[in-house]
XYZ file of C-alpha atoms in Angstrom:
289
model
C -59.307 -32.060 -19.551
C -56.790 -32.895 -22.164
C -56.947 -29.148 -22.971
C -56.085 -28.231 -19.352
C -53.431 -30.597 -19.402
C -51.804 -29.102 -22.780
C -52.223 -25.617 -21.393
C -50.297 -26.566 -18.216
C -47.614 -28.368 -20.261
C -47.122 -25.193 -22.260
C -46.832 -23.291 -19.214
C -44.253 -25.310 -17.411
C -42.486 -25.472 -20.708
C -42.266 -21.619 -20.899
C -41.256 -21.333 -17.325
C -38.420 -23.875 -17.683
C -37.371 -21.708 -20.568
C -37.369 -18.599 -18.658
C -35.436 -20.204 -15.767
C -32.846 -21.816 -18.193
C -32.438 -18.183 -19.695
C -32.068 -16.484 -16.340
C -29.444 -19.167 -15.098
C -27.607 -18.689 -18.229
C -27.410 -15.028 -17.604
C -26.407 -15.254 -14.126
C -23.705 -17.841 -15.040
C -22.024 -15.372 -17.691
C -22.317 -12.606 -14.825
C -20.432 -14.678 -12.394
C -17.787 -15.628 -15.094
C -17.453 -11.904 -15.735
C -16.989 -10.997 -11.953
C -14.513 -13.972 -11.592
C -12.610 -12.592 -14.506
C -12.353 -9.075 -12.965
C -11.433 -10.528 -9.471
C -8.671 -12.543 -11.212
C -7.463 -9.565 -13.073
C -7.352 -7.470 -10.105
C -5.777 -9.995 -7.918
C -2.980 -10.483 -10.833
C -2.576 -6.887 -10.528
C -2.221 -6.705 -6.923
C 0.319 -9.496 -6.894
C 2.278 -7.911 -9.415
C 2.631 -4.625 -7.782
C 3.256 -6.086 -4.171
C 6.028 -8.543 -5.708
C 8.049 -5.556 -7.141
C 11.193 -5.624 -5.585
C 12.270 -2.919 -3.157
C 15.447 -0.840 -3.708
C 18.421 -2.358 -2.264
C 21.024 0.388 -0.894
C 23.947 0.337 1.355
C 22.494 3.173 3.600
C 19.147 2.253 4.197
C 17.549 -1.554 4.881
C 14.004 -1.529 3.658
C 11.246 -4.027 4.044
C 7.445 -4.422 3.414
C 4.456 -6.713 4.395
C 0.991 -6.724 3.174
C -2.154 -8.675 4.747
C -5.248 -9.166 2.741
C -8.871 -8.333 3.781
C -10.522 -10.610 5.934
C -14.090 -10.031 4.336
C -14.998 -9.535 0.814
C -12.886 -10.478 -2.127
C -9.561 -11.006 -0.252
C -8.137 -8.121 -2.214
C -8.005 -4.396 -1.714
C -6.332 -0.949 -2.584
C -3.509 -1.203 0.068
C 0.109 -0.991 -1.496
C 3.987 -0.054 -0.871
C 6.474 0.725 -3.244
C 10.081 1.781 -3.477
C 12.132 3.036 -6.666
C 15.091 4.911 -7.881
C 14.574 8.333 -9.278
C 16.186 10.276 -12.204
C 18.196 12.492 -9.913
C 19.716 9.541 -7.820
C 17.247 9.832 -4.812
C 14.786 7.096 -3.961
C 11.179 7.475 -3.671
C 8.981 5.307 -1.387
C 5.285 5.241 -0.976
C 2.430 3.707 1.110
C -1.011 4.180 0.214
C -4.533 3.065 0.449
C -7.355 3.355 -2.026
C -11.025 3.726 -0.688
C -12.561 0.198 -0.328
C -11.410 -3.301 -0.598
C -12.912 -4.665 -4.036
C -12.191 -5.123 -7.380
C -12.517 -1.320 -8.262
C -9.944 -0.526 -5.518
C -7.334 -2.892 -6.643
C -7.581 -1.584 -10.057
C -7.346 2.105 -8.932
C -4.343 1.053 -6.836
C -2.434 0.016 -9.949
C -3.143 3.195 -11.734
C -2.241 5.432 -8.755
C 0.985 3.585 -8.587
C 1.945 4.155 -12.179
C 0.966 7.734 -11.923
C 3.121 8.295 -8.970
C 6.276 6.703 -10.695
C 5.332 8.556 -14.035
C 5.295 12.094 -12.205
C 8.471 11.431 -10.114
C 10.192 11.123 -13.649
C 9.565 14.745 -13.795
C 9.997 16.060 -10.135
C 10.998 14.192 -6.999
C 9.809 16.733 -4.535
C 7.340 14.810 -2.567
C 4.893 17.763 -2.043
C 4.762 18.313 -6.090
C 4.544 14.462 -6.816
C 1.262 14.280 -4.785
C 0.055 17.505 -6.223
C 0.370 16.518 -9.745
C -0.779 12.893 -9.228
C -3.797 14.438 -7.226
C -4.754 16.602 -10.190
C -4.671 13.530 -12.577
C -6.956 11.568 -10.487
C -9.316 14.442 -10.177
C -9.086 14.734 -14.119
C -9.964 10.874 -14.349
C -13.261 11.362 -12.095
C -12.871 7.762 -10.867
C -15.190 8.404 -7.736
C -12.579 6.961 -5.196
C -10.286 8.885 -3.074
C -6.833 7.541 -2.262
C -4.676 8.320 1.150
C -0.921 8.375 0.282
C 2.454 9.162 1.937
C 5.197 9.941 -0.537
C 8.853 10.072 0.612
C 12.250 10.739 -0.887
C 15.366 9.764 0.303
C 18.740 11.669 -0.605
C 21.691 9.070 -0.195
C 24.175 11.903 -0.776
C 22.646 14.108 2.314
C 20.737 11.247 4.021
C 17.838 13.677 4.101
C 14.424 12.291 4.108
C 11.678 14.545 2.798
C 7.867 13.376 2.796
C 4.444 14.618 2.355
C 0.957 12.868 3.118
C -2.293 13.240 1.555
C -4.795 12.352 4.156
C -2.765 9.400 5.252
C -2.415 8.261 8.824
C 1.031 9.276 10.533
C 4.215 7.211 10.293
C 6.006 5.925 13.458
C 9.866 7.172 13.876
C 11.999 5.601 16.312
C 16.049 6.490 17.155
C 18.589 4.212 18.917
C 18.666 6.384 22.148
C 15.175 5.512 23.002
C 13.039 8.239 21.408
C 9.883 7.268 19.527
C 7.295 9.748 17.897
C 4.124 9.371 15.925
C 5.091 11.732 13.043
C 2.054 14.291 13.201
C 3.121 16.696 10.450
C 0.737 18.486 8.430
C -0.836 16.982 5.181
C -3.121 17.748 2.653
C -6.637 15.913 1.397
C -6.566 12.491 0.201
C -5.943 12.412 -3.499
C -8.896 12.361 -6.055
C -11.167 14.810 -4.181
C -10.212 18.464 -5.135
C -8.122 19.542 -7.908
C -5.366 22.338 -7.133
C -4.730 21.035 -3.276
C -1.443 21.595 -1.860
C 0.619 19.208 0.097
C 3.254 20.540 2.881
C 6.446 18.692 3.030
C 8.806 18.025 6.009
C 12.308 17.532 5.610
C 14.644 15.616 8.200
C 18.104 14.467 8.300
C 18.544 10.776 9.233
C 21.526 10.810 11.510
C 22.524 8.024 13.944
C 20.704 4.817 13.977
C 16.844 4.516 13.355
C 13.653 3.234 11.958
C 11.055 5.149 9.990
C 7.973 3.016 9.846
C 4.923 3.821 7.511
C 1.591 1.820 7.606
C -2.096 1.730 6.292
C -5.196 1.999 8.817
C -5.732 -1.577 8.308
C -2.929 -2.068 10.799
C -3.889 -0.011 13.427
C -7.818 0.546 13.478
C -10.571 -2.058 13.718
C -14.287 -2.253 14.788
C -13.644 -1.864 18.534
C -9.711 -0.555 18.239
C -9.189 2.842 17.892
C -6.420 4.294 15.832
C -4.761 5.836 18.674
C -4.527 2.712 20.608
C -3.154 0.939 17.337
C -0.530 3.433 16.830
C 0.709 3.417 20.320
C 0.871 -0.283 19.811
C 3.199 0.236 16.679
C 5.284 2.540 18.434
C 6.112 0.205 21.442
C 7.175 -2.262 18.937
C 9.268 0.228 17.096
C 10.980 1.818 20.009
C 14.161 0.029 20.829
C 14.014 -2.083 17.729
C 16.224 0.186 15.619
C 18.887 -2.540 15.173
C 16.328 -5.195 14.285
C 16.416 -6.694 10.824
C 13.724 -4.534 9.063
C 12.114 -8.074 7.725
C 11.531 -9.107 11.186
C 10.247 -5.627 12.428
C 7.698 -5.311 9.540
C 6.381 -8.912 10.410
C 6.106 -7.773 13.966
C 4.118 -4.609 13.114
C 1.668 -6.308 10.566
C 0.748 -8.534 13.331
C -1.050 -5.708 15.359
C -3.839 -5.910 12.539
C -4.727 -9.228 14.418
C -5.443 -7.259 17.514
C -7.902 -4.906 15.791
C -10.297 -7.243 14.346
C -9.859 -5.615 11.244
C -11.640 -6.253 7.830
C -9.581 -4.078 5.739
C -6.378 -4.949 4.103
C -3.124 -3.727 5.702
C 0.271 -2.722 4.646
C 3.673 -1.888 6.286
C 6.876 0.041 5.103
C 10.040 -0.089 7.199
C 12.962 2.110 6.466
C 16.042 1.305 8.793
C 18.648 3.659 8.465
C 22.220 4.321 10.192
C 25.141 2.008 11.069
C 24.564 0.200 7.988
C 27.367 1.373 5.515
C 29.983 -0.511 7.418
C 27.621 -3.778 7.243
C 27.238 -3.601 3.792
C 30.987 -3.153 3.182
C 31.684 -6.052 5.303
C 28.938 -8.300 3.950
C 30.116 -7.123 0.258
C 33.671 -8.006 1.024
C 32.665 -11.390 2.680
C 30.485 -12.372 -0.599
C 33.498 -10.938 -2.784
C 36.020 -13.358 -0.928
C 33.583 -16.092 -1.192
C 33.032 -15.856 -4.717
C 36.853 -15.817 -5.270
C 37.490 -19.345 -3.723
């Protein structure tokens, strides 16, 4: 009898030690995962907090909504920056997935695009070179993306798409189109891919709206229906404040029942130079008082 109690005590102690060891390992893994998530979230916040260019001839606004499921982080982003030749680059993109890896790659892709744009500002060439870099990195994820170049001298907008959903373009006379120009494969799939570009003059008054599929597509909401919904909002809103329009467009995601994150970038143009000059003169007069 005493021997049996001794064996039982020894077995219990050994089991408790094993459980304690496993618990310690699980806690260590949780801490590592938490650190990775916090790092990815911090990177995402830093990217999305970057200020968009302020121009007298183009008003720009962006919005982001996190994923409803999972880690509340993702790979959607937008960006805007001045380029060496005096033009302005705008980009919106979506990394496959909405997890730590997607958020981390999003930061790398954003950096790659900005770096490539110091050597060339042609949207087709920017996407081609960035694609080859991502293929060489062999990260295992693909990226959809639209890159735009706005020339403030000619008011010309050039854009190229890498597997990304179409933009919505509306003008003040009531015309509104879903921009279905040709594009290439998503970034990171196949080296040597080419990306057709389209050039269009931004004359008159209008709004060019870019978005990710989390805005317009959901479990029971086809992307065509979502794009039509956005087009209905943008049509006739060319004189609307771009911040307000971006806020309205991002709310379309609530209709889709989406689980992905979502991003919107609004470019409003035309009839702005006088507003800018008037506002600048008023601010200057206030400063002189």
